[in-house]
Amino acid sequence: MARDTDPGSRDRASADVVHRGPVQLRRDRATETTTMDQRLLDRRGPSDWVHTDPWRVLRIQSEFVEGFGALAEVPRAVAVFGSARTPVDHPEYVTGRALGAALAAAGYAVVTGGGPGAMEAANRGASESGGFSVGLGIELPFEQSLNEWVDLGLNFRYFFARKTMFVKYSQAFVCLPGGFGTLDELFEALTLVQTHKITRFPIVLLGTHYWAGLLEWIRHAMVGEGRIAPSDLDLLYLTDSVEEAVQIVVDAHRGQDESALYGGGGAW
């Protein structure tokens, strides 16, 4: 279902956003109209205490609680990573959009970092196809809001809390060309799969021109010097095909109990 592309569409899209604490809900997800509780104290006092480590522990805890609560009933999902700098008219944006649509058609929710570029493309493809589009944003020094194609969104202060949500509520990673953030998530997932912290978790690199050099370096430097086992290369799949990427994910979960892949909630 196509969306308005006139200049006022973004303003209209923001009108149906509901915020529930750090959680952002849009469109069909915006069924709850509760707001954040009012502050307990009206008077302001010394604020140094909010920067101490004990208080940070509580703030970190709150991010995990909000994340677990918001994502507990997300259906089986695939996390899609890629550059926030990918232009809308770039072929990689087109690929990301097609990937989001194909994952939705295969019955997977799409989870991204919620930003622009390749992340927006995957969210957009899923949303346009009637799928479940999730965005997990992060507080950065420069302003970056969740893209308008996110139906369920959360914003995090801490990368490690956000990473936990990606791994806990996704059953696969697909990496489009990206920068340090994409590489960070890629190697985090590889380490968890290599050490058997997560199982049956395919990791797909989409874009042979971009990723081939990295794989060649891993093969010659890491495997060649005995830093990793030759079989560790089998943890990665490289393809240019959206259809093949989705099929790899589907095949990895074939025969697995569906209830183990996602929460027991109702319709998307």
Tab-separated table of C-alpha atoms in Angstrom, residues 7-167:
chain	number	residue	atom	x	y	z
A	7	PRO	CA	5.364	17.539	1.368
A	8	GLY	CA	2.668	17.328	4.021
A	9	SER	CA	2.740	13.552	4.328
A	10	ARG	CA	5.460	13.518	6.976
A	11	ASP	CA	3.499	15.982	9.111
A	12	ARG	CA	0.400	13.842	8.805
A	13	ALA	CA	2.412	10.699	9.594
A	14	SER	CA	3.613	12.228	12.850
A	15	ALA	CA	0.046	12.986	13.898
A	16	ASP	CA	-0.806	9.338	14.525
A	17	VAL	CA	2.189	8.652	16.775
A	18	VAL	CA	1.504	7.619	20.372
A	19	HIS	CA	4.313	7.697	22.932
A	20	ARG	CA	4.239	5.389	25.932
A	21	GLY	CA	7.352	6.244	27.897
A	22	PRO	CA	10.291	5.559	25.556
A	23	VAL	CA	8.052	3.445	23.316
A	24	GLN	CA	6.688	4.972	20.108
A	25	LEU	CA	3.603	3.466	18.456
A	26	ARG	CA	2.226	4.374	15.029
A	27	ARG	CA	-0.711	3.379	12.822
A	28	ASP	CA	-2.356	0.083	13.875
A	29	ARG	CA	0.035	-0.212	16.817
A	30	ALA	CA	-1.201	3.103	18.259
A	31	THR	CA	-4.195	1.609	20.038
A	32	GLU	CA	-3.081	2.564	23.533
A	33	THR	CA	-3.396	6.239	24.381
A	34	THR	CA	-1.776	6.220	27.807
A	35	THR	CA	0.843	8.891	28.548
A	36	MET	CA	3.880	8.965	30.813
A	37	ASP	CA	3.191	9.468	34.494
A	38	GLN	CA	3.571	12.978	35.818
A	39	ARG	CA	6.724	13.750	37.702
A	40	LEU	CA	6.513	12.763	41.353
A	41	LEU	CA	8.126	15.981	42.587
A	42	ASP	CA	7.379	19.502	41.412
A	43	ARG	CA	10.373	21.247	42.913
A	44	ARG	CA	13.791	20.956	41.345
A	45	GLY	CA	16.814	20.343	43.530
A	46	PRO	CA	20.452	19.378	43.049
A	47	SER	CA	20.688	17.050	40.048
A	48	ASP	CA	24.143	15.518	40.482
A	49	TRP	CA	22.570	12.355	41.892
A	50	VAL	CA	21.069	11.417	38.522
A	51	HIS	CA	24.563	10.960	37.102
A	52	THR	CA	25.834	8.561	39.757
A	53	ASP	CA	26.317	4.878	39.014
A	54	PRO	CA	23.539	3.567	41.312
A	55	TRP	CA	21.007	5.726	39.487
A	56	ARG	CA	22.380	4.623	36.115
A	57	VAL	CA	21.738	1.021	37.157
A	58	LEU	CA	18.068	1.835	37.613
A	59	ARG	CA	17.957	3.634	34.286
A	60	ILE	CA	19.603	0.662	32.565
A	61	GLN	CA	17.118	-1.650	34.255
A	62	SER	CA	14.250	0.461	32.989
A	63	GLU	CA	15.481	0.093	29.403
A	64	PHE	CA	15.490	-3.680	29.703
A	65	VAL	CA	12.052	-3.719	31.332
A	66	GLU	CA	10.549	-1.454	28.655
A	67	GLY	CA	12.207	-3.437	25.878
A	68	PHE	CA	11.121	-6.834	27.181
A	69	GLY	CA	7.601	-5.571	27.765
A	70	ALA	CA	7.188	-3.959	24.352
A	71	LEU	CA	8.757	-6.781	22.327
A	72	ALA	CA	7.581	-9.867	24.222
A	73	GLU	CA	4.748	-10.565	21.773
A	74	VAL	CA	6.538	-9.647	18.569
A	75	PRO	CA	6.152	-12.495	16.064
A	76	ARG	CA	9.201	-14.254	14.660
A	77	ALA	CA	11.503	-11.565	13.338
A	78	VAL	CA	14.620	-10.824	11.304
A	79	ALA	CA	16.945	-7.947	12.129
A	80	VAL	CA	18.106	-5.969	9.102
A	81	PHE	CA	21.194	-3.781	9.402
A	82	GLY	CA	22.700	-1.303	6.969
A	83	SER	CA	23.945	2.217	6.510
A	84	ALA	CA	21.925	5.205	7.703
A	85	ARG	CA	23.567	7.158	4.865
A	86	THR	CA	22.072	5.163	1.978
A	87	PRO	CA	20.165	7.638	-0.258
A	88	VAL	CA	16.563	6.910	-1.172
A	89	ASP	CA	17.463	6.759	-4.869
A	90	HIS	CA	20.353	4.322	-4.333
A	91	PRO	CA	20.071	0.694	-5.552
A	92	GLU	CA	20.809	-0.494	-2.011
A	93	TYR	CA	17.709	1.329	-0.780
A	94	VAL	CA	15.681	-0.499	-3.423
A	95	THR	CA	17.211	-3.788	-2.264
A	96	GLY	CA	16.416	-3.024	1.371
A	97	ARG	CA	12.830	-2.201	0.520
A	98	ALA	CA	12.467	-5.439	-1.447
A	99	LEU	CA	14.034	-7.364	1.440
A	100	GLY	CA	11.560	-5.920	3.942
A	101	ALA	CA	8.656	-6.856	1.683
A	102	ALA	CA	9.979	-10.380	1.097
A	103	LEU	CA	10.512	-11.012	4.808
A	104	ALA	CA	6.989	-9.806	5.555
A	105	ALA	CA	5.623	-12.111	2.858
A	106	ALA	CA	7.518	-15.004	4.467
A	107	GLY	CA	5.845	-14.254	7.798
A	108	TYR	CA	8.679	-12.433	9.564
A	109	ALA	CA	8.575	-9.122	11.356
A	110	VAL	CA	11.380	-6.749	10.342
A	111	VAL	CA	13.500	-5.187	13.076
A	112	THR	CA	15.975	-2.398	12.293
A	113	GLY	CA	17.808	0.361	14.100
A	114	GLY	CA	14.887	2.583	13.136
A	115	GLY	CA	17.005	5.187	11.400
A	116	PRO	CA	17.114	6.464	7.820
A	117	GLY	CA	18.855	4.917	4.816
A	118	ALA	CA	18.946	1.134	4.556
A	119	MET	CA	17.072	0.795	7.855
A	120	GLU	CA	14.225	2.935	6.581
A	121	ALA	CA	14.152	0.918	3.359
A	122	ALA	CA	13.632	-2.383	5.184
A	123	ASN	CA	11.013	-0.894	7.520
A	124	ARG	CA	9.262	0.645	4.536
A	125	GLY	CA	9.178	-2.577	2.553
A	126	ALA	CA	7.691	-4.458	5.500
A	127	SER	CA	5.150	-1.760	6.324
A	128	GLU	CA	3.999	-1.324	2.726
A	129	SER	CA	3.458	-5.077	2.509
A	130	GLY	CA	1.319	-5.193	5.609
A	131	GLY	CA	4.058	-6.696	7.775
A	132	PHE	CA	5.190	-5.833	11.284
A	133	SER	CA	7.838	-3.080	11.179
A	134	VAL	CA	9.928	-2.510	14.331
A	135	GLY	CA	12.594	0.130	15.008
A	136	LEU	CA	15.071	0.135	17.911
A	137	GLY	CA	16.631	3.580	17.993
A	138	ILE	CA	19.624	4.861	19.954
A	139	GLU	CA	20.402	8.208	21.554
A	140	LEU	CA	23.217	9.828	19.567
A	141	PRO	CA	25.072	13.158	19.787
A	142	PHE	CA	23.359	14.180	16.547
A	143	GLU	CA	19.591	14.118	16.251
A	144	GLN	CA	18.160	11.003	14.611
A	145	SER	CA	14.495	10.158	15.045
A	146	LEU	CA	12.783	6.913	14.135
A	147	ASN	CA	11.769	6.748	10.491
A	148	GLU	CA	8.106	7.126	9.572
A	149	TRP	CA	7.742	3.477	8.498
A	150	VAL	CA	8.252	2.105	12.019
A	151	ASP	CA	5.035	0.769	13.566
A	152	LEU	CA	6.528	-0.189	16.928
A	153	GLY	CA	9.535	1.808	18.042
A	154	LEU	CA	11.732	2.129	21.111
A	155	ASN	CA	14.570	4.542	21.824
A	156	PHE	CA	17.528	3.415	23.929
A	157	ARG	CA	20.269	5.281	25.763
A	158	TYR	CA	22.605	2.308	25.976
A	159	PHE	CA	23.936	0.263	23.068
A	160	PHE	CA	24.219	-2.934	25.109
A	161	ALA	CA	20.544	-2.852	26.111
A	162	ARG	CA	19.581	-2.279	22.479
A	163	LYS	CA	21.843	-5.110	21.278
A	164	THR	CA	20.170	-7.498	23.688
A	165	MET	CA	16.787	-6.701	22.136
A	166	PHE	CA	18.082	-7.341	18.608
A	167	VAL	CA	19.447	-10.752	19.529
